[in-house]
Backbone as a printed PyTorch tensor [residue, N CA C, xyz], in Angstrom:
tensor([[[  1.9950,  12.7920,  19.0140],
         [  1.1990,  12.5190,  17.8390],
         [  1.9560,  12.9970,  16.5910]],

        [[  1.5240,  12.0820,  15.5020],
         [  2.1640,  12.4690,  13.9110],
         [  1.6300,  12.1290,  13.5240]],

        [[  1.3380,  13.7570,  12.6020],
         [ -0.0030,  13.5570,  11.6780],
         [ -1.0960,  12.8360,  11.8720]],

        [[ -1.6110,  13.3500,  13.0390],
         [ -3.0340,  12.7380,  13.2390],
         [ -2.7950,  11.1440,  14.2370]],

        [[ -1.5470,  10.6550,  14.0730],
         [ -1.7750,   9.0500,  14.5030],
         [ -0.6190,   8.8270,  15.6200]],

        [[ -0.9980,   8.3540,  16.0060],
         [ -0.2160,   8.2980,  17.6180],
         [  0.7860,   7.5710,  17.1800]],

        [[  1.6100,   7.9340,  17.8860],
         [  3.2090,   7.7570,  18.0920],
         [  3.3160,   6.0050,  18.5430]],

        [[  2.4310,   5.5190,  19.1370],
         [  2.7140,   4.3030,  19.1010],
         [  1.8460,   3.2420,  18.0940]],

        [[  1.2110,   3.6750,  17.1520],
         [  0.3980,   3.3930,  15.8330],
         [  1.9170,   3.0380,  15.1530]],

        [[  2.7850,   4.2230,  15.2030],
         [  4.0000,   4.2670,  14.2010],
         [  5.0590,   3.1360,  14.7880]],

        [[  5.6010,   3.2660,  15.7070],
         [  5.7610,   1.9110,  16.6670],
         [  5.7250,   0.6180,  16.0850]],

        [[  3.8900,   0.1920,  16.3580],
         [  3.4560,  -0.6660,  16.1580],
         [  3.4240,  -1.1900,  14.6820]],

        [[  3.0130,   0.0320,  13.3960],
         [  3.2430,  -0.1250,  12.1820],
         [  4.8160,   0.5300,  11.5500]],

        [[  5.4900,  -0.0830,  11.6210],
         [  6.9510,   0.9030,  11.1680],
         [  7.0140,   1.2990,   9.7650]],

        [[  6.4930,   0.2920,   9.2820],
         [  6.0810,   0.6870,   7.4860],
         [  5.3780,   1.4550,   7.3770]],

        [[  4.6210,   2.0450,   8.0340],
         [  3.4510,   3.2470,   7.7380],
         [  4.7310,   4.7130,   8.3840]],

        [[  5.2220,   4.9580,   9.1080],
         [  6.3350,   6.1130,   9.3960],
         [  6.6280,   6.0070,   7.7800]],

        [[  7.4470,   5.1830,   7.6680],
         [  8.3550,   5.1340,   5.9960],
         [  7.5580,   5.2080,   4.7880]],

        [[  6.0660,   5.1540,   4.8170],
         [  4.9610,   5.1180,   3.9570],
         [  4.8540,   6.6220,   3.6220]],

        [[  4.1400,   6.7980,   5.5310],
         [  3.9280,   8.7530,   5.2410],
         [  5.0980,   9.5770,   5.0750]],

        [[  6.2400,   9.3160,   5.2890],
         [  7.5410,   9.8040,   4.9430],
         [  7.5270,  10.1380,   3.0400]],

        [[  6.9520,   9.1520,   2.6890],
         [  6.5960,   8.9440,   0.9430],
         [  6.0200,   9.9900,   0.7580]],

        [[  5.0170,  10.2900,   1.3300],
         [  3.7200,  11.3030,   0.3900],
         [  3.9220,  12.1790,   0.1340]],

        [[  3.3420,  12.0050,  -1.1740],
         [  3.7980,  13.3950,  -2.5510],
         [  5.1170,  13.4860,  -3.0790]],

        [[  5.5150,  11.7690,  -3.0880],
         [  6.5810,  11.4080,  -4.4360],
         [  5.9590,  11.5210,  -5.4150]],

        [[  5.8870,  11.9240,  -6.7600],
         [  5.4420,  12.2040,  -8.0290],
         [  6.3230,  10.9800,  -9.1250]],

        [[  5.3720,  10.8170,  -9.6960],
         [  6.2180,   9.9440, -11.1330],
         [  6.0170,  10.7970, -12.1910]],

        [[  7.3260,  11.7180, -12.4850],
         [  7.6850,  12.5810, -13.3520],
         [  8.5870,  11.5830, -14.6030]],

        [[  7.7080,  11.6870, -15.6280],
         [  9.1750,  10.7830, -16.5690],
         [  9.7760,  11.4060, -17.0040]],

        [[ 11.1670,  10.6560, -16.6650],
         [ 12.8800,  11.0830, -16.9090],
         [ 13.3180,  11.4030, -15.5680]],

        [[ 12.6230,  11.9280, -14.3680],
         [ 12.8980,  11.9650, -13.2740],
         [ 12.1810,  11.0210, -11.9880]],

        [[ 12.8950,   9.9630, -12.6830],
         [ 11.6790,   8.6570, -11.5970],
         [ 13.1520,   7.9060, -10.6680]],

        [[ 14.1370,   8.7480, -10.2970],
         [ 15.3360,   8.1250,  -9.5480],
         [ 13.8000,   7.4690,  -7.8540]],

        [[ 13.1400,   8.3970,  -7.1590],
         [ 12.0580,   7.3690,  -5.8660],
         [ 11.7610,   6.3060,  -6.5280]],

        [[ 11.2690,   6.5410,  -7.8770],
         [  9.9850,   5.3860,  -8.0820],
         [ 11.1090,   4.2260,  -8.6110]],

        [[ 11.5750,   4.2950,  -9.3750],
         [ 12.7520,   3.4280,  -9.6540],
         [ 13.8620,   2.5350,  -8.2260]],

        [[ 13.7890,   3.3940,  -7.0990],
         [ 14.0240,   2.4340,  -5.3970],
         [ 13.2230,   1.8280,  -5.5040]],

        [[ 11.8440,   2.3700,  -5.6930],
         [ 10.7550,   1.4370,  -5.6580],
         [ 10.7090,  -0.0040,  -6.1930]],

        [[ 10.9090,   0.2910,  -7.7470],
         [ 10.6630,  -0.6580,  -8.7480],
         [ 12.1410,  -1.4940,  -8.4400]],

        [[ 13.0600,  -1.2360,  -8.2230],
         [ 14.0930,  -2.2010,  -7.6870],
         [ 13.7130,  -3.6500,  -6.5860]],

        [[ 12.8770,  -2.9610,  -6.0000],
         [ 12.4980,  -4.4130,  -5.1390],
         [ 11.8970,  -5.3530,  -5.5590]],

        [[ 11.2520,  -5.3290,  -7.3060],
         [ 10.6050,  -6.0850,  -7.6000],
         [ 11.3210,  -6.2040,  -8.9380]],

        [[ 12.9540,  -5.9210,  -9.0640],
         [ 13.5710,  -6.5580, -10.3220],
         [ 12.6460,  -5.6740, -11.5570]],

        [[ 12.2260,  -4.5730, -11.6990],
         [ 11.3360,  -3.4930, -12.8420],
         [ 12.6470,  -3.0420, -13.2230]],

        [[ 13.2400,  -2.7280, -14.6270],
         [ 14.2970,  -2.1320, -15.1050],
         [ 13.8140,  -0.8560, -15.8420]],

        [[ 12.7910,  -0.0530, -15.3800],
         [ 12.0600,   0.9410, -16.2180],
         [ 12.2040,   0.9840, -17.3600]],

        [[ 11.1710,   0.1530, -17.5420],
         [ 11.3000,  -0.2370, -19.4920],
         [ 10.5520,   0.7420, -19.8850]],

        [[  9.2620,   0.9350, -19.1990],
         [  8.0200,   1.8380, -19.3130],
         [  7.8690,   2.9890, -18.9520]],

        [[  7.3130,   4.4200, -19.0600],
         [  6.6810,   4.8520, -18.4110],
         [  5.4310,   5.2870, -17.7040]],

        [[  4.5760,   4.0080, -17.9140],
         [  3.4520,   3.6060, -17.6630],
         [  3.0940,   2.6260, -16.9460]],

        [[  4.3250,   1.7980, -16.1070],
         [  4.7290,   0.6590, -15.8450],
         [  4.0980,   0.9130, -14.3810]],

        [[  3.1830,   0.0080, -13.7110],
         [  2.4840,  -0.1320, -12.5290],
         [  3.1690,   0.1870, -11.1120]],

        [[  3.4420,   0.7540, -10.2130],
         [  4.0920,   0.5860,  -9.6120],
         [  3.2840,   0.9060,  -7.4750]],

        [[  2.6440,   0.3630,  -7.6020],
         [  1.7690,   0.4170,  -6.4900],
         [  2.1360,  -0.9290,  -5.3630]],

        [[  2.6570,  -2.1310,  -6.6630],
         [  2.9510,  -3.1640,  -5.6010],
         [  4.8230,  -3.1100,  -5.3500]],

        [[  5.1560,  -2.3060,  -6.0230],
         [  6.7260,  -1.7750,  -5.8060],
         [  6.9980,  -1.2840,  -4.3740]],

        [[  5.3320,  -0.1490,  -4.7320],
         [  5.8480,   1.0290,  -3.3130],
         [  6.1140,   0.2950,  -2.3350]],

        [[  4.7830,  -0.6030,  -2.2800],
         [  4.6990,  -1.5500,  -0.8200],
         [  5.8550,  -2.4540,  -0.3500]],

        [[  6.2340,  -3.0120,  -1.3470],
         [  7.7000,  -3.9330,  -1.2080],
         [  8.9120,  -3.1010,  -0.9150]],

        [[  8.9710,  -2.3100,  -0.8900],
         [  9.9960,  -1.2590,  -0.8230],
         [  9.6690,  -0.3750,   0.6070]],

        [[  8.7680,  -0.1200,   0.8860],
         [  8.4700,   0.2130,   2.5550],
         [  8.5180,  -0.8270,   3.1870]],

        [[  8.1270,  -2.2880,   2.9010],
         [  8.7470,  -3.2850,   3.9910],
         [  9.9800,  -3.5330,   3.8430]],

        [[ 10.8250,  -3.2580,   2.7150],
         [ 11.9190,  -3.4300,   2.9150],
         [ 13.0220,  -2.8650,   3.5800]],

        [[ 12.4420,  -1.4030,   3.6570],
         [ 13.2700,  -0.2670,   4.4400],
         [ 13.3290,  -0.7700,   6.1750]],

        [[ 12.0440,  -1.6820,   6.5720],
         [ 11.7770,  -2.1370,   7.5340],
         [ 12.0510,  -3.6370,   8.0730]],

        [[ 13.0040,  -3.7710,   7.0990],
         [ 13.3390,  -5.5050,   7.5680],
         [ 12.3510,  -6.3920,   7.0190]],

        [[ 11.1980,  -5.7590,   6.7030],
         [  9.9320,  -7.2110,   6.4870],
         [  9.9870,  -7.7470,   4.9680]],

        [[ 10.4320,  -9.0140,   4.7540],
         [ 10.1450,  -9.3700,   3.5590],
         [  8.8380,  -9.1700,   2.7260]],

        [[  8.6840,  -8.4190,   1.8770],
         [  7.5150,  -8.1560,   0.7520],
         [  7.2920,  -9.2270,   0.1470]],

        [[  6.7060,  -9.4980,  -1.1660],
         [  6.3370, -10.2260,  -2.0770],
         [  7.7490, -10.2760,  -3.3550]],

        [[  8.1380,  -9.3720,  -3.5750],
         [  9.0640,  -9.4450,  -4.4880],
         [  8.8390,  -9.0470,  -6.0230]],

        [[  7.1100,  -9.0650,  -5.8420],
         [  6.4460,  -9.2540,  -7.2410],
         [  6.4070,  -7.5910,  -7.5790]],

        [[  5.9460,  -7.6200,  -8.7160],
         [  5.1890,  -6.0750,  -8.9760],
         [  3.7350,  -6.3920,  -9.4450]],

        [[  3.0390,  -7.2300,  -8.9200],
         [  1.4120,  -7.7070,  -9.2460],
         [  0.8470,  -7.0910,  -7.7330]],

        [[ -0.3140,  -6.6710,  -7.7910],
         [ -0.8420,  -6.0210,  -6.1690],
         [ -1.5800,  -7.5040,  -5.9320]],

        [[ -2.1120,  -8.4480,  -7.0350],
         [ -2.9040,  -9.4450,  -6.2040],
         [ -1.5110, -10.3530,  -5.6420]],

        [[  0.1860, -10.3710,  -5.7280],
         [  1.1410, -10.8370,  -5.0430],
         [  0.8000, -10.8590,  -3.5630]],

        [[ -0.0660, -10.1040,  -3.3100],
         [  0.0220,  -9.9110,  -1.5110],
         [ -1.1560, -10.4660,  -1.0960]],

        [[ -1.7560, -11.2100,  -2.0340],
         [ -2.3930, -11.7610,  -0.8980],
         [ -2.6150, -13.5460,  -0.3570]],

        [[ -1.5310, -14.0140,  -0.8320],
         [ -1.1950, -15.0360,  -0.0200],
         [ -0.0910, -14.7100,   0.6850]],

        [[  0.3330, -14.0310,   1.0700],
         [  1.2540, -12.8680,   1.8690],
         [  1.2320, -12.5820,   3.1790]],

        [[  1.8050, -12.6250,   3.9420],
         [  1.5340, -12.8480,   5.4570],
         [  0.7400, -13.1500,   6.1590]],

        [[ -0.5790, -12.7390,   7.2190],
         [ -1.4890, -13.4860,   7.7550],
         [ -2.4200, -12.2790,   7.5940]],

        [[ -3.7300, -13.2730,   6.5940],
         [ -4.8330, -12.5760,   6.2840],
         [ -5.9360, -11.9830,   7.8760]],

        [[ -6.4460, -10.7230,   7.6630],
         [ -7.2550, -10.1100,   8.6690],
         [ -8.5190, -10.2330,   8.1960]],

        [[ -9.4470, -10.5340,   8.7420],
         [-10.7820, -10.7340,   8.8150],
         [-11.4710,  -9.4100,   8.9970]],

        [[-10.8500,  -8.5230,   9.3570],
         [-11.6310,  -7.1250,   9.4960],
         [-10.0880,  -5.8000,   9.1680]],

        [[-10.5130,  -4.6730,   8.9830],
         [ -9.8310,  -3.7360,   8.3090],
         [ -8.9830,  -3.2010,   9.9200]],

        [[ -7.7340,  -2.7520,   9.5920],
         [ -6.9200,  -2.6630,  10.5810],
         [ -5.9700,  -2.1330,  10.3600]],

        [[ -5.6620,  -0.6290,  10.8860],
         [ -4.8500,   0.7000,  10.2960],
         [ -3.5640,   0.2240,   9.8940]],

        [[ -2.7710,   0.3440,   8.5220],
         [ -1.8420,   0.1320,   8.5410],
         [ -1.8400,  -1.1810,   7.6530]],

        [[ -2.6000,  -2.3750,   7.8200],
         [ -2.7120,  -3.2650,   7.2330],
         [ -2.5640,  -3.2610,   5.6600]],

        [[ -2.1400,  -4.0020,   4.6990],
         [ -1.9030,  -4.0820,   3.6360],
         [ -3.2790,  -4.7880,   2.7400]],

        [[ -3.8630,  -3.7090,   2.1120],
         [ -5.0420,  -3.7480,   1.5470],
         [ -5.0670,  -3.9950,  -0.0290]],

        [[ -5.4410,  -5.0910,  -0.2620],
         [ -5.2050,  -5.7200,  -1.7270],
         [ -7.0900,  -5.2970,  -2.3590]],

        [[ -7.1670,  -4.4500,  -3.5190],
         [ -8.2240,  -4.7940,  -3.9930],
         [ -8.1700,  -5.7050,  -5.8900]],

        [[ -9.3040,  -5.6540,  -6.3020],
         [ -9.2040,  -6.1150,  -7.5040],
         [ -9.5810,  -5.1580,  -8.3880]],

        [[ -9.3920,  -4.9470,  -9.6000],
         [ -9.4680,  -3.5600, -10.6370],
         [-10.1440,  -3.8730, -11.8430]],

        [[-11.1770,  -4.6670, -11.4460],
         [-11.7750,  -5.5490, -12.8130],
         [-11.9120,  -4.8600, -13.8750]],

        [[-12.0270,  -3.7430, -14.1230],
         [-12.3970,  -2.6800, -15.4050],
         [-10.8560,  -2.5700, -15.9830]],

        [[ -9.5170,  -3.1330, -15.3240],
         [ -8.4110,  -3.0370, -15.8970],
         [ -8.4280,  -4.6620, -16.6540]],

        [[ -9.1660,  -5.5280, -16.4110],
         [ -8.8610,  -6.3380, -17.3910],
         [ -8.5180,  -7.4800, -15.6700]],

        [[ -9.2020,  -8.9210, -16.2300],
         [ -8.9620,  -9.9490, -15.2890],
         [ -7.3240, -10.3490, -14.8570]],

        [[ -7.4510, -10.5410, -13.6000],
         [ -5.9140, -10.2350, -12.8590],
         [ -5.4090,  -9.0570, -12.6230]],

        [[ -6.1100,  -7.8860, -12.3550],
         [ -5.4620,  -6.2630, -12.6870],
         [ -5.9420,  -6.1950, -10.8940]],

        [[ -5.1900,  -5.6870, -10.2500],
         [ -5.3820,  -4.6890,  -9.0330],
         [ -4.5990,  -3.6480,  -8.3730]],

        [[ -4.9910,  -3.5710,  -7.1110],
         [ -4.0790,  -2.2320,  -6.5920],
         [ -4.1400,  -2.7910,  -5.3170]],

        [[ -2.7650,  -2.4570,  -4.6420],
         [ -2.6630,  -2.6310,  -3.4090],
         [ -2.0220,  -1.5880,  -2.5470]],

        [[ -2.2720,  -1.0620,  -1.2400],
         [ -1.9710,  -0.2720,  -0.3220],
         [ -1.8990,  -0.0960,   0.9770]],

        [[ -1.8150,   0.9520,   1.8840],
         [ -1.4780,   0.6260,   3.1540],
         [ -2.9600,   1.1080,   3.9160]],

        [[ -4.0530,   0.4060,   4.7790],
         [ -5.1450,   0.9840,   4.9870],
         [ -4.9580,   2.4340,   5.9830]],

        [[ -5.9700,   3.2090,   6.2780],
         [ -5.3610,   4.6100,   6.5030],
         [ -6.9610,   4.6400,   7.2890]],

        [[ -8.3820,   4.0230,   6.9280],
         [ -9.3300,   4.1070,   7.4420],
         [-10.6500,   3.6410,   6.2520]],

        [[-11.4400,   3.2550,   7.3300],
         [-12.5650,   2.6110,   6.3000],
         [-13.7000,   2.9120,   6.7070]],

        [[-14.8300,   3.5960,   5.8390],
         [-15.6630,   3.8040,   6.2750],
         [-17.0280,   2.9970,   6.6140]],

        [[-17.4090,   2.8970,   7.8040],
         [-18.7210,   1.9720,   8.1080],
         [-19.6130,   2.4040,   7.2990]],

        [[-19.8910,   3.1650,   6.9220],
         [-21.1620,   3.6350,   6.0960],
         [-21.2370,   3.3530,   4.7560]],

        [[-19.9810,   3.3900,   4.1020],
         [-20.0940,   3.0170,   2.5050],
         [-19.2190,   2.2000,   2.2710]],

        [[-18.0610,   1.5400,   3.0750],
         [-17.4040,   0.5040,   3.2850],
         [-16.2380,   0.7250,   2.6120]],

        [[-15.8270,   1.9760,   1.7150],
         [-14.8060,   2.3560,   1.1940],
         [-13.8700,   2.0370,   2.1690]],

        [[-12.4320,   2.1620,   1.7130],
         [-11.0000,   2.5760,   2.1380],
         [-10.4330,   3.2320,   1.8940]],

        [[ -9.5640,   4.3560,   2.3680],
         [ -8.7030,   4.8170,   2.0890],
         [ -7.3280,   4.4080,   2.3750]],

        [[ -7.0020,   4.4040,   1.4470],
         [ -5.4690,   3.9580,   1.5080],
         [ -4.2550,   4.7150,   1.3470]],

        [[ -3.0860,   4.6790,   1.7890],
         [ -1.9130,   5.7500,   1.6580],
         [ -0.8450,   4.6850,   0.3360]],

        [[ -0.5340,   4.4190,  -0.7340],
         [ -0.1180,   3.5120,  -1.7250],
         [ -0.1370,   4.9070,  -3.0390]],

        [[  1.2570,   3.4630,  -3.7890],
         [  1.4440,   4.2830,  -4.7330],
         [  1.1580,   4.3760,  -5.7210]],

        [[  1.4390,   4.8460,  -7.1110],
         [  0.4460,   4.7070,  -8.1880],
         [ -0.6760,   5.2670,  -8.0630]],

        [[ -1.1870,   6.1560,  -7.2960],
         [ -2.2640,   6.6790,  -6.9560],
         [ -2.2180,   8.1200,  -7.7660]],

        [[ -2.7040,   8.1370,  -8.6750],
         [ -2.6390,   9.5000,  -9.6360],
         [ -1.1680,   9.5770,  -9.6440]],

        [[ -0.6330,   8.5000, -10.2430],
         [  1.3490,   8.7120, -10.6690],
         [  1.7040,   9.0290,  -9.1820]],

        [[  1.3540,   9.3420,  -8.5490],
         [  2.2360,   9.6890,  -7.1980],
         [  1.7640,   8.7910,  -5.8370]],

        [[  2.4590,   9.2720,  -4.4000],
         [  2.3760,   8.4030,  -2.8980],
         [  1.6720,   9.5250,  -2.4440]],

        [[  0.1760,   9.4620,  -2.1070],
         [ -1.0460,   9.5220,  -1.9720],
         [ -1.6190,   9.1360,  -1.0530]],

        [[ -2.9920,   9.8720,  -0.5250],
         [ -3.8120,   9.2680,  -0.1460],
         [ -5.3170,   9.5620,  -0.7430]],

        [[ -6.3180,   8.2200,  -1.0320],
         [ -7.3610,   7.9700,  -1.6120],
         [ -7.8270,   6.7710,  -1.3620]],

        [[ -8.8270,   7.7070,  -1.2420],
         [-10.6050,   6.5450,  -1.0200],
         [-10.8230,   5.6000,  -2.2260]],

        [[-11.2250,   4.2080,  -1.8380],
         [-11.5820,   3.2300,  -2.8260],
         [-12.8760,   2.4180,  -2.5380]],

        [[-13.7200,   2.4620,  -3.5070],
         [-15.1670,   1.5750,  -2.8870],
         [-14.6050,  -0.3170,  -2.5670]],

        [[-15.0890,  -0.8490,  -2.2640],
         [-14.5030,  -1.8220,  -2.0540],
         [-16.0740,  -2.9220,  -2.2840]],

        [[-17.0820,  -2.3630,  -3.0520],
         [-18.0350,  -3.2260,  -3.2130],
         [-18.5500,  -3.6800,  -4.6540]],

        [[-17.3480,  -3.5670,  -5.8810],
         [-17.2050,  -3.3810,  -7.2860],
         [-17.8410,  -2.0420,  -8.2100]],

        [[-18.2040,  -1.1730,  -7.4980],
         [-18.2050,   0.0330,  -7.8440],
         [-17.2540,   0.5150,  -8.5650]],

        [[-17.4820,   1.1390,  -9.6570],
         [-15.9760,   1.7330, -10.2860],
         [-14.9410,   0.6140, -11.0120]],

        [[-15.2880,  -0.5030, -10.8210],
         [-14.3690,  -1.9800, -10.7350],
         [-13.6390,  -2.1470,  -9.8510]],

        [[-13.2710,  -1.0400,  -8.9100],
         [-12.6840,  -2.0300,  -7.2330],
         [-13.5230,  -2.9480,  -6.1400]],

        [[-12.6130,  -3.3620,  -6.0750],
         [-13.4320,  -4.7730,  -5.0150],
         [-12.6730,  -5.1190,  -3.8940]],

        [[-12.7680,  -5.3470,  -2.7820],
         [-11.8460,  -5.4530,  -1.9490],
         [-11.7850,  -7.2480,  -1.6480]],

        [[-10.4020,  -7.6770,  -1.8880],
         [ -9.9960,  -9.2650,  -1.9030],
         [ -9.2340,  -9.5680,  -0.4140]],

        [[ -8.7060,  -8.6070,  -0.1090],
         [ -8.3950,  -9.0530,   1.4760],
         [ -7.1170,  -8.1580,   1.7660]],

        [[ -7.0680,  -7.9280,   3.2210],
         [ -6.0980,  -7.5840,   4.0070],
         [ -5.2150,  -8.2790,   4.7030]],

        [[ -4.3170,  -8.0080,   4.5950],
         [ -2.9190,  -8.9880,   4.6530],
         [ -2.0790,  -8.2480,   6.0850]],

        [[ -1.1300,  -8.9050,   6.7510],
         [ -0.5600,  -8.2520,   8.1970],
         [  0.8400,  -8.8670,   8.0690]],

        [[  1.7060,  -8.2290,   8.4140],
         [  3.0410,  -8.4120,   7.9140],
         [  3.7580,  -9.6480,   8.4600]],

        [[  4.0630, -10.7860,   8.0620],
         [  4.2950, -12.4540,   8.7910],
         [  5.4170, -11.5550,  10.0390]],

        [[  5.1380, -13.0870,  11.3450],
         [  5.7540, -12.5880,  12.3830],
         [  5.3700, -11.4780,  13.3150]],

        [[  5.0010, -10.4870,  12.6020],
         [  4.2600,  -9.1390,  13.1600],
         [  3.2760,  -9.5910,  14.2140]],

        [[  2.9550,  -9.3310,  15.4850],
         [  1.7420,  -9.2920,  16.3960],
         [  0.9830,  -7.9310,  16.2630]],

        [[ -0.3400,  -8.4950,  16.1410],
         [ -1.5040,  -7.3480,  16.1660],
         [ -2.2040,  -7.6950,  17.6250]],

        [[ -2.4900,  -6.2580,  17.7810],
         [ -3.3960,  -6.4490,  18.6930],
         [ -4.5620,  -6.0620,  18.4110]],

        [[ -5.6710,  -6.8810,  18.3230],
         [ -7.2490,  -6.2250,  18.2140],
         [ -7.7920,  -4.8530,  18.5610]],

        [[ -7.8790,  -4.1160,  17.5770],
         [ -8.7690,  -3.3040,  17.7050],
         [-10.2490,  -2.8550,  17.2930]],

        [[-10.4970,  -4.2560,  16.7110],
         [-11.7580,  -4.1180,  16.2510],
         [-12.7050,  -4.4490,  17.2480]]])
C-alpha cells in the first residue's frame, strides 16, 4: 500500500503515482521552475503570475506517462478528451465548471473520492490554493462548481468498480 491506495490502483492509474509524487508543489512567484514543466505542456510562456494552471498540471502528469493530454491550458479542454465515465472512478480526470469565474471558466483534476451523501469530490489537481493539493468540490453548483464530466485516459482499460 501507498498512501492509503493499493499498489495496484497505482499500476492501474500511473498518472496518479506521478500526481501524488506532486503534492505540495507551491506557486511561489519568481520561483515557479515545477509549475512552469507544467505550463510547458500547454505552450504558457509565464507571462503571468496569476496565470491558471490546473489544466497544465494534468497535461503534464499524462505526459510523464506516455498519455497524450489535451495540450490546452482550458480545464473544460478535457472533456471531449478520452472516453467519458458515467459514474466517478478513482483516478479519473474530473472536469468541473466555475460559473462564478465568468462563462467558460473551470477546473479540472484527478478524482481521489466522492462522496454519496453530498456528491462532492475530492480531487488531487493543481491550482488548488496556488499549489498540488488535495480538495473537496461540490459538484451540484454550489459555490459555482458543477460537475460536467469525467473523462478516462484514450486506450486505457477500466475495469468497473462501480
Amino acid at each position: 500500500m501507498v498512501g492509503g491506495y493499493l499498489d495496484s490502483d497505482l499500476d492501474r492509474c500511473p498518472w496518479m503515482r506521478t500526481a501524488l509524487l506532486q503534492w505540495g508543489i507551491r506557486d511561489i512567484y519568481g520561483l515557479r521552475t515545477r509549475i512552469g514543466a507544467y505550463l510547458s505542456t500547454v505552450d504558457d510562456p509565464l507571462t503571468t503570475p496569476t496565470i491558471a494552471w490546473c489544466s497544465a498540471f494534468v497535461n503534464w502528469c499524462m505526459q510523464q506517462n506516455r498519455i497524450r493530454g489535451t495540450g490546452a491550458d482550458s480545464a473544460r479542454s478535457w472533456l471531449p478528451w478520452g472516453t467519458p465515465l458515467a459514474y466517478a472512478e478513482w483516478g479519473c480526470v474530473t472536469v468541473l465548471s466555475r460559473d462564478s469565474a465568468g462563462p467558460g471558466a473551470g477546473h479540472v483534476g484527478f478524482l481521489i473520492d466522492k462522496d454519496p451523501n453530498s456528491g462532492r469530490v475530492s480531487l488531487l489537481g493543481g491550482n488548488q490554493s496556488n499549489q498540488v493539493m488535495f480538495r473537496s468540490f461540490p459538484t451540484d453548483g454550489t459555490d459555482g462548481y458543477r460537475l460536467l464530466g469525467y473523462r478516462w485516459p484514450p486506450g486505457k482499460l477500466i475495469e468497473a468498480t462501480a
